CSV table of C-alpha atoms and ligand atoms in Angstrom, one decimal:
chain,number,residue,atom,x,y,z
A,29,UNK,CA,12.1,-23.3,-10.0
A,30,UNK,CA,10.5,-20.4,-8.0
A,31,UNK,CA,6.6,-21.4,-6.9
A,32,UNK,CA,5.8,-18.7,-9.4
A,33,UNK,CA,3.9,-21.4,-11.1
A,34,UNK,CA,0.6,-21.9,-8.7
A,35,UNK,CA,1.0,-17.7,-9.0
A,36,UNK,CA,-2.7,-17.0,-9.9
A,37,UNK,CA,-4.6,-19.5,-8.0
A,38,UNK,CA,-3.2,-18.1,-4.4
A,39,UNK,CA,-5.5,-15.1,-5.4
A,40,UNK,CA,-8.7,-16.7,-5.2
A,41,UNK,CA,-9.0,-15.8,-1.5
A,42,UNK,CA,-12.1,-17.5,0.1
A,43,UNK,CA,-12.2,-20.7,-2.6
A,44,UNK,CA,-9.5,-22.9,-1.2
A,45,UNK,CA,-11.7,-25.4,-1.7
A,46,UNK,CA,-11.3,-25.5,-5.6
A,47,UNK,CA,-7.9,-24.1,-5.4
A,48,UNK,CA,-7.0,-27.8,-3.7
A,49,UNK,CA,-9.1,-29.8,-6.0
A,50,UNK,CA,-7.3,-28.6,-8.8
A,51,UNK,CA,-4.2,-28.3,-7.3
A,52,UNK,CA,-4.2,-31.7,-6.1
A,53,UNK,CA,-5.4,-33.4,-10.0
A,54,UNK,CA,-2.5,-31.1,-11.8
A,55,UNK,CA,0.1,-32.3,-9.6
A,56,UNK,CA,-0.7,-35.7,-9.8
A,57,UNK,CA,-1.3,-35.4,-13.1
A,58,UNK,CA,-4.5,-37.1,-12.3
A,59,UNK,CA,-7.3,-34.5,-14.0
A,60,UNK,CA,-10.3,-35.4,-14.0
A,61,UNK,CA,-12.4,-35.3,-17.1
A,62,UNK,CA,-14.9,-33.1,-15.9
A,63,UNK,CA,-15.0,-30.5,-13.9
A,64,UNK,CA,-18.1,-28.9,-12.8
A,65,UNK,CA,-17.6,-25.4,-10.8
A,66,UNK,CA,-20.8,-24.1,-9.4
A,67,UNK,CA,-21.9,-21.3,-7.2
A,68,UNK,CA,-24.0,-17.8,-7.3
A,69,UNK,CA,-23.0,-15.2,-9.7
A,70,UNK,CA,-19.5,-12.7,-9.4
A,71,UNK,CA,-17.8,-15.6,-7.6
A,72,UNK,CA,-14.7,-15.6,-10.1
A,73,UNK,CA,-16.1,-19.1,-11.5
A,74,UNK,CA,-14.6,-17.8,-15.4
A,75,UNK,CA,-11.8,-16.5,-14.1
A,76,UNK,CA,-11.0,-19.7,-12.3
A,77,UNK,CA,-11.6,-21.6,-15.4
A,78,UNK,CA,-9.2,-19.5,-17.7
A,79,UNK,CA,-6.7,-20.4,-15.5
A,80,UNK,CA,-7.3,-24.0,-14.8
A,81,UNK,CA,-7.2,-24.4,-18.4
A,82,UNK,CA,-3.7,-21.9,-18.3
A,83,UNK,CA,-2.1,-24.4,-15.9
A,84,UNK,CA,-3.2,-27.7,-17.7
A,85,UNK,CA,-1.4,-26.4,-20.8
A,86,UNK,CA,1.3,-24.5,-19.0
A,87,UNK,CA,4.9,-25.3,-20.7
A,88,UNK,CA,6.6,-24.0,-17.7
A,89,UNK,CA,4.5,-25.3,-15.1
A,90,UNK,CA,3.4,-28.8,-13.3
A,91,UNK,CA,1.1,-27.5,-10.6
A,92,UNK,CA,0.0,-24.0,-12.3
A,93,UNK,CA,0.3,-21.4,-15.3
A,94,UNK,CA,3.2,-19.1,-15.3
A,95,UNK,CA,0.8,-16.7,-17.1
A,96,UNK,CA,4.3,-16.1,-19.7
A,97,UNK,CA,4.5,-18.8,-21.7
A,98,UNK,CA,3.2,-19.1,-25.4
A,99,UNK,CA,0.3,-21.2,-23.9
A,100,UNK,CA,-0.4,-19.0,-21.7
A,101,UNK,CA,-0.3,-16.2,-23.5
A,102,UNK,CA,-2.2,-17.4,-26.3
A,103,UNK,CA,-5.3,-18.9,-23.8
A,104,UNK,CA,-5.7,-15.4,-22.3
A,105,UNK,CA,-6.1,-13.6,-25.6
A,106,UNK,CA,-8.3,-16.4,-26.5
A,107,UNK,CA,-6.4,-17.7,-29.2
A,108,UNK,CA,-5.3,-21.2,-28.2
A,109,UNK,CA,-6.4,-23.9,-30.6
A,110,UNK,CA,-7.1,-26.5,-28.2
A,111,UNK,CA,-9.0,-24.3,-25.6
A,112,UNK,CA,-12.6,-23.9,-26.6
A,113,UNK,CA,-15.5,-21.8,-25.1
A,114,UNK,CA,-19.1,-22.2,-25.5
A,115,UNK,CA,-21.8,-19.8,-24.0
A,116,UNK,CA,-25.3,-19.7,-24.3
A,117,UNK,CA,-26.4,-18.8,-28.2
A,118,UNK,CA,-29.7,-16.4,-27.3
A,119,UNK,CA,-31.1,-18.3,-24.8
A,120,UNK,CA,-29.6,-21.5,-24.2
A,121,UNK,CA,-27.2,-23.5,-25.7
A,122,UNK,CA,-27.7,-25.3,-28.8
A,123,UNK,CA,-26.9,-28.9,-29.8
A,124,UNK,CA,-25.0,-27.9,-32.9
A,125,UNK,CA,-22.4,-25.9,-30.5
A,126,UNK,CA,-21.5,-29.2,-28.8
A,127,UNK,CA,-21.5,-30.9,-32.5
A,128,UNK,CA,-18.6,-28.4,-33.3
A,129,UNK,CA,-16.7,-28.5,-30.7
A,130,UNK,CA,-16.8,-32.2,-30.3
A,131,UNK,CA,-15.7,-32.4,-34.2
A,132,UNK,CA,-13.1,-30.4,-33.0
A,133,UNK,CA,-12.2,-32.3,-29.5
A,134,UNK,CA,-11.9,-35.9,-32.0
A,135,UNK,CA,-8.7,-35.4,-32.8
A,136,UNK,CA,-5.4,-34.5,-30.3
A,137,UNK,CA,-4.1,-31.2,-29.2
A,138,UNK,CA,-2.6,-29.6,-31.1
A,139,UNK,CA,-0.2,-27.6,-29.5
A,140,UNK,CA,-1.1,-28.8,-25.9
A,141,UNK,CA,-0.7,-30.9,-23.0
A,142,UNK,CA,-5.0,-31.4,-23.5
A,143,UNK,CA,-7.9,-30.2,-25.2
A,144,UNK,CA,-10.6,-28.0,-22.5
A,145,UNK,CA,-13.8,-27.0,-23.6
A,146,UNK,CA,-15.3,-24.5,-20.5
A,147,UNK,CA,-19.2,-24.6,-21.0
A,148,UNK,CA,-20.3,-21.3,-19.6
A,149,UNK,CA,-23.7,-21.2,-18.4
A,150,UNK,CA,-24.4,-24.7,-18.7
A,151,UNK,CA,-27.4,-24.8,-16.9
A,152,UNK,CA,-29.0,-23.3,-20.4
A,153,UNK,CA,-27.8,-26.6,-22.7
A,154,UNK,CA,-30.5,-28.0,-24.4
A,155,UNK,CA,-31.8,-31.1,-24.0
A,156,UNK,CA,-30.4,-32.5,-27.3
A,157,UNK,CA,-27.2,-30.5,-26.3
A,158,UNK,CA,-27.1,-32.4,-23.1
A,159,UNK,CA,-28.0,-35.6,-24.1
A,160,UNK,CA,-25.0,-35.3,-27.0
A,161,UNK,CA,-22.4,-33.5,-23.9
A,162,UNK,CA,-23.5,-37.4,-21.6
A,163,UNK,CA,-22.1,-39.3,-24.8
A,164,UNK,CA,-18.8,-38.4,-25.1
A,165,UNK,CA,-18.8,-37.5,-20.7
A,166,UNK,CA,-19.4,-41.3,-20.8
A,167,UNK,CA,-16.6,-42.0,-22.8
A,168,UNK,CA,-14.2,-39.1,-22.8
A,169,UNK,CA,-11.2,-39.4,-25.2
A,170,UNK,CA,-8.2,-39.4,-22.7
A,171,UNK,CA,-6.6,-36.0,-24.0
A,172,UNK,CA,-10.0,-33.9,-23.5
A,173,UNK,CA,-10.9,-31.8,-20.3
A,174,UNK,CA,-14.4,-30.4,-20.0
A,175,UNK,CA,-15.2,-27.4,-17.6
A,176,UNK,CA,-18.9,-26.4,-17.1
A,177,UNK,CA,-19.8,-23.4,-15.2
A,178,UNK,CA,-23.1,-22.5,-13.7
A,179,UNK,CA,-24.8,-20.9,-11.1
A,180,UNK,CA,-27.6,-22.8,-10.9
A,181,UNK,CA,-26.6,-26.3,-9.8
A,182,UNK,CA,-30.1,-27.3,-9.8
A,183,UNK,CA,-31.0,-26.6,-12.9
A,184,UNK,CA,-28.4,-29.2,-14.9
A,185,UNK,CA,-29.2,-32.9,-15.2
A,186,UNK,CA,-28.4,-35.3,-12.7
A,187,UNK,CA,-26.7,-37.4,-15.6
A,188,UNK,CA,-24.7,-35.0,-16.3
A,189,UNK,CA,-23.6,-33.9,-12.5
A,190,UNK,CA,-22.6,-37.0,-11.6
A,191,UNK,CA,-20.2,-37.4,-14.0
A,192,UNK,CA,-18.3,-34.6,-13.7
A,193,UNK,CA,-16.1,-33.7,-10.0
A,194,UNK,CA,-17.9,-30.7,-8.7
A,195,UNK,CA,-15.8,-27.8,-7.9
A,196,UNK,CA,-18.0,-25.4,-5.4
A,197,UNK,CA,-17.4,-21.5,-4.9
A,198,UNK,CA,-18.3,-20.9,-1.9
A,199,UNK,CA,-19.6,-17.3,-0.8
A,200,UNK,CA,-16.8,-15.5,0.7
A,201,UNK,CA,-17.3,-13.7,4.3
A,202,UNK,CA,-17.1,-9.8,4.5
A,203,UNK,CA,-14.2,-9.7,6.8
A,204,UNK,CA,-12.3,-11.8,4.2
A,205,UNK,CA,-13.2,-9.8,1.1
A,206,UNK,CA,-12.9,-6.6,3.3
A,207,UNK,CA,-8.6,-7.7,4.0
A,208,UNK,CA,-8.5,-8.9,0.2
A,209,UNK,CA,-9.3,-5.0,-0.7
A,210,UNK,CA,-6.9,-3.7,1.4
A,211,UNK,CA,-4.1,-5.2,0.3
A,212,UNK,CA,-5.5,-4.9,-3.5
A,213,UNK,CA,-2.6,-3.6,-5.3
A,214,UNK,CA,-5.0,-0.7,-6.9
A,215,UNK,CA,-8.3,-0.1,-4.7
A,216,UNK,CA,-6.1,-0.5,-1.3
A,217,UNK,CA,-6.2,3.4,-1.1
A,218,UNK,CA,-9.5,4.1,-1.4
A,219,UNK,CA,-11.3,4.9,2.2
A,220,UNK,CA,-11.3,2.1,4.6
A,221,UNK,CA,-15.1,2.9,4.9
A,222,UNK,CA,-15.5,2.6,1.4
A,223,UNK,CA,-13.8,-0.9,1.1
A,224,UNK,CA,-16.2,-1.8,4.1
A,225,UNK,CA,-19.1,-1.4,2.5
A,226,UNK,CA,-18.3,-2.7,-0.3
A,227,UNK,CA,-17.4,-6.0,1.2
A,228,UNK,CA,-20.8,-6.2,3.2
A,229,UNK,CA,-22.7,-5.5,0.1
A,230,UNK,CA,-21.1,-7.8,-2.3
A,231,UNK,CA,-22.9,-10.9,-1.2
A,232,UNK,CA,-19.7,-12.7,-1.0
A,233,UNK,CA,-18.2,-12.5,-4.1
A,234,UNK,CA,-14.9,-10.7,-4.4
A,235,UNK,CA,-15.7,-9.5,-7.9
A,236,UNK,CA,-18.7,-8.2,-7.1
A,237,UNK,CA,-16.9,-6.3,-4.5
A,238,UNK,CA,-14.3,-4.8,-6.9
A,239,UNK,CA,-17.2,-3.6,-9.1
A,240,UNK,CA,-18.7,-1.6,-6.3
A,241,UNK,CA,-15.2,0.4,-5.1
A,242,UNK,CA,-14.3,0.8,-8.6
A,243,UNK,CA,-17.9,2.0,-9.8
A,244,UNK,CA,-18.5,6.3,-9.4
A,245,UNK,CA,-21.5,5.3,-11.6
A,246,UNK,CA,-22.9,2.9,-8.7
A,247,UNK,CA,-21.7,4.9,-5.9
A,248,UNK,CA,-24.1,7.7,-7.5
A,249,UNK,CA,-26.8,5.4,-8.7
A,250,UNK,CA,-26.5,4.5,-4.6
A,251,UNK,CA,-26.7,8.0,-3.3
A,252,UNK,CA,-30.1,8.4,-6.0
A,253,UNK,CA,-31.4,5.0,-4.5
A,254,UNK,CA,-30.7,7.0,-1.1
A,255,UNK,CA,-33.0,9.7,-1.3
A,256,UNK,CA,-35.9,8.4,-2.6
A,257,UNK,CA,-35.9,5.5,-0.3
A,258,UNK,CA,-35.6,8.1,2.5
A,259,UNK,CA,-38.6,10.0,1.0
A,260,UNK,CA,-40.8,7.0,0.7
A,261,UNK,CA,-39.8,5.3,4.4
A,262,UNK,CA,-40.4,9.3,5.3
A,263,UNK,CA,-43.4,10.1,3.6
A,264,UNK,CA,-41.9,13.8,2.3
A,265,UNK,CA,-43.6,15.4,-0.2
A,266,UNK,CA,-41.3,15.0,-3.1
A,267,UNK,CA,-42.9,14.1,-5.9
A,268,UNK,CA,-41.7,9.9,-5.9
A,269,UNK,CA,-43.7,9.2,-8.8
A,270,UNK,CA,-41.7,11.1,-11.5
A,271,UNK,CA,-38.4,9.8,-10.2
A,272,UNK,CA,-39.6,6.3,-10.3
A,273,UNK,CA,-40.4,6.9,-13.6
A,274,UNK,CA,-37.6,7.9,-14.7
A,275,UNK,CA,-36.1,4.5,-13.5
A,276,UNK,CA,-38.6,2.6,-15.4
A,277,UNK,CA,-37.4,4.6,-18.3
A,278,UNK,CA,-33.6,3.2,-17.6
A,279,UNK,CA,-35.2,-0.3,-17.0
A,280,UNK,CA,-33.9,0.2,-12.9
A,281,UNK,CA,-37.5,-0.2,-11.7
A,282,UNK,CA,-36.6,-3.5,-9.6
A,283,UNK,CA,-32.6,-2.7,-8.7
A,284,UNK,CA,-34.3,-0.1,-7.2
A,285,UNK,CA,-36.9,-1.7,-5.0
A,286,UNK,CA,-34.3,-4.2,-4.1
A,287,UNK,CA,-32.6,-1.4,-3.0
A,288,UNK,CA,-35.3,-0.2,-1.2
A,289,UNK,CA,-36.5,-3.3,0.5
A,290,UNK,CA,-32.6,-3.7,1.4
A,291,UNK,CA,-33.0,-0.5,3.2
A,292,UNK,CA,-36.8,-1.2,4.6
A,293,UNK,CA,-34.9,-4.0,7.0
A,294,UNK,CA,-31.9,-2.1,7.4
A,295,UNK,CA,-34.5,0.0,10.0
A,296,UNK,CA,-36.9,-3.0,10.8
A,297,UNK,CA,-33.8,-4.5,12.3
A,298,UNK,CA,-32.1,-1.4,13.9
A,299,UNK,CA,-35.6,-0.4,15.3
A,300,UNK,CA,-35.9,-3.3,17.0
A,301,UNK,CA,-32.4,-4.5,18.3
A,302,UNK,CA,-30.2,-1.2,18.2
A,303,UNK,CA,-27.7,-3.2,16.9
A,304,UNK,CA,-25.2,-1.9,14.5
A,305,UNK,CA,-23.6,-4.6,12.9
A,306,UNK,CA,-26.9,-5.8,12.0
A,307,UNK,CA,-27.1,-3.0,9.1
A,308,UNK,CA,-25.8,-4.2,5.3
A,309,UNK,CA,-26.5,-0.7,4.6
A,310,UNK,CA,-23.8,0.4,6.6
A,311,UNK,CA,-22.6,3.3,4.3
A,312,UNK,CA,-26.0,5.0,5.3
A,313,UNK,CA,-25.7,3.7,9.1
A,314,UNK,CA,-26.1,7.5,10.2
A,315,UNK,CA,-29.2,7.9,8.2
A,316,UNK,CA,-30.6,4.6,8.9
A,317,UNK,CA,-30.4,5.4,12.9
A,318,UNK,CA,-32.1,8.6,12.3
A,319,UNK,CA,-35.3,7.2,10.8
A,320,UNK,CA,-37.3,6.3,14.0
A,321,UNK,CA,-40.6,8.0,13.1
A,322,UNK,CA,-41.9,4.4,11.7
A,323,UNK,CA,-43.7,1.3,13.7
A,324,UNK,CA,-42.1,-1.8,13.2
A,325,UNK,CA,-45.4,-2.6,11.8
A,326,UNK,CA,-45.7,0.3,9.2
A,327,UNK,CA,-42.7,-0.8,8.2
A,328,UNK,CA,-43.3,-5.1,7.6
A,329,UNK,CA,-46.5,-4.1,5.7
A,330,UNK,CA,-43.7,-1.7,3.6
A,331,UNK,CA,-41.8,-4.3,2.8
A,332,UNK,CA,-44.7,-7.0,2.2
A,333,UNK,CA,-45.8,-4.4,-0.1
A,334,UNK,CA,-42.6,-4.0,-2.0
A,335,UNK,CA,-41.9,-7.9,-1.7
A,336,UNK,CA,-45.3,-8.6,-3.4
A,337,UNK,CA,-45.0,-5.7,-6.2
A,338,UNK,CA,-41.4,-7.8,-7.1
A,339,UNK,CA,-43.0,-10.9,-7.4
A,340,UNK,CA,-45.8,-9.7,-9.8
A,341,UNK,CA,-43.6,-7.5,-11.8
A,342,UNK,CA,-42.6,-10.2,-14.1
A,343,UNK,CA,-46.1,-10.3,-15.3
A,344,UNK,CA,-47.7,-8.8,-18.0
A,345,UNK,CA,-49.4,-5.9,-15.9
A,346,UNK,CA,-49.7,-2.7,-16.4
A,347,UNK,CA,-46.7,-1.4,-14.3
A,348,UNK,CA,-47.7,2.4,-14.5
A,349,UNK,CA,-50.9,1.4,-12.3
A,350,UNK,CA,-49.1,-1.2,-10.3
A,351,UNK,CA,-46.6,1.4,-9.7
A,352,UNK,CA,-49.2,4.2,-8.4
A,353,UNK,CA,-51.0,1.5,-6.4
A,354,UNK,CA,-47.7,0.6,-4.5
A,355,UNK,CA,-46.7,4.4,-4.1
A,356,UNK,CA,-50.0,4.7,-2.6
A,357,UNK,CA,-49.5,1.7,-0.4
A,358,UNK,CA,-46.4,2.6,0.6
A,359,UNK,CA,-47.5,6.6,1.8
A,360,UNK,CA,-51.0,4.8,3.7
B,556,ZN,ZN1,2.7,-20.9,-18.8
């Protein structure tokens, strides 16, 4: 047969690492009985687990998922009766989700080669829910396949860590996402300088990167970000105030000062190296050169300032006055 069958996991560029552990327990028909794939955010951790659960039920396929078959088919849409998905109910996830699908994990598959239940999120179990998850982790029935997902590795029990094989996804250099756009079937085309920031910016994940090309909405919401960091780092006379409040207004308040601050370095670092491949900014690298009118010092007690307005904005202040205080920070 053609090797149409590992078709699927070849495309998680930058995560061999996971690729070969589950390679290596499908085609020795060896799985494990827990899987545990960690890793920050937009790293294609879901995605991965779709298909490792695709390829352990595959009917045409030893070492993969053909993405064709019935199975296949039927885990994609979601409507395979031996694949089950739990994610966080509100804020975590409760003991009586386990309770259901372990009713449903007593008995055999069904239709498939085993039973996989993906925990997303599974930092967020209970305790209960991850006491009653250990119990049947100790003593897994020999058909079932468990895959957790989180992105906070510290957060889960140890108990429960050490009992599953942990699959990591790894953040993925910008040279590596940048080739992985170009070749893109779709976002190939789109301007070279484009798909280069886009890989800088995407904090190694490859779907975080796709999201930025394919975004108009956060290419504008960028050039917005733009201006007004310009104005503050310039101190021009526009009137800040009311366009920060209109961000509060869309709930934007700390994408934007993460934005900011992003930019803040951006000419802390160019001010004092002149070094261009320094900037992540690097769609604004013109602009960014162009601001010299600032001290490296003026511009560490900017970002201080910014840096110490994020950490207090989770609490319950008044964030009209913490906002004018900062502004007023930020133009003294
Ligand atoms: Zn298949």
């Amino acid at each position: 047969m053609e090797r149409v069958d590992i078709m699927g996991f070849d495309n998680f560029v930058g995560q061999e690492k996971a690729v070969e552990i589950f390679k290596r327990g499908l085609s020795r028909k060896k799985l494990n009985h827990a899987y545990l794939l960690y890793g920050s955010e937009e790293r294609g951790k879901l995605t991965f687990a779709f298909l490792a659960a695709r390829a352990i039920n595959c009917l045409n396929s030893q070492e993969g998922a053909c993405g064709d078959c019935v199975s296949c088919q039927k885990i994609e849409k979601g409507l395979h009766p031996d694949v089950t998905i739990i994610s966080p109910q509100g804020n975590n996830i409760k003991i009586e989700q386990l309770r259901q699908a372990k009713a449903q994990a007593s008995y055999r598959p069904n239709e498939g080669e085993k039973k996989v239940i993906v925990i997303k999120e599974a930092h967020l179990m209970s305790l209960p829910a991850a006491n009653s998850l250990l119990k049947i982790l100790e003593e897994p029935p020999f058909y079932l396949v468990f895959i957790l997902i989180t992105s906070d590795l510290a957060l889960m029990p140890y108990t429960i860590v050490s009992r599953c094989q942990l699959v990591p996804f790894n953040q993925v250099p910008a040279n590596e996402i940048f080739q992985f756009l170009k070749e893109h079937e779709q976002l190939g085309s789109f301007p070279e300088e484009q798909l280069k920031t886009a890989a800088t910016l995407a904090d190694g994940s490859i779907g975080q990167a796709i999201k930025i090309v394919s975004s108009t909405e956060w290419q504008e919401r960028r050039k917005r970000y733009f201006q007004m960091s310009r104005d503050i780092v310039l101190n021009s006379d526009t009137d800040i105030f009311s366009c920060i409040e209109e961000l509060m207004e869309e709930e934007k308040i700390l994408d934007f000062f993460d934005f900011l601050e992003s930019i803040l370095r951006d000419c802390l670092v160019y001010q004092s190296t002149e070094e261009e491949s320094l900037i992540i900014n690097i769609d604004y690298l013109q602009e960014i050169k162009g601001i010299k009118n600032k001290s490296y010092r003026k511009l560490l007690k900017m970002i201080r300032e910014v840096e110490r307005f994020k950490k207090n904005s989770g609490l319950p202040l008044n964030k009209r006055l913490a906002l004018e205080a900062l502004l007023v920070k930020l133009k003294g």
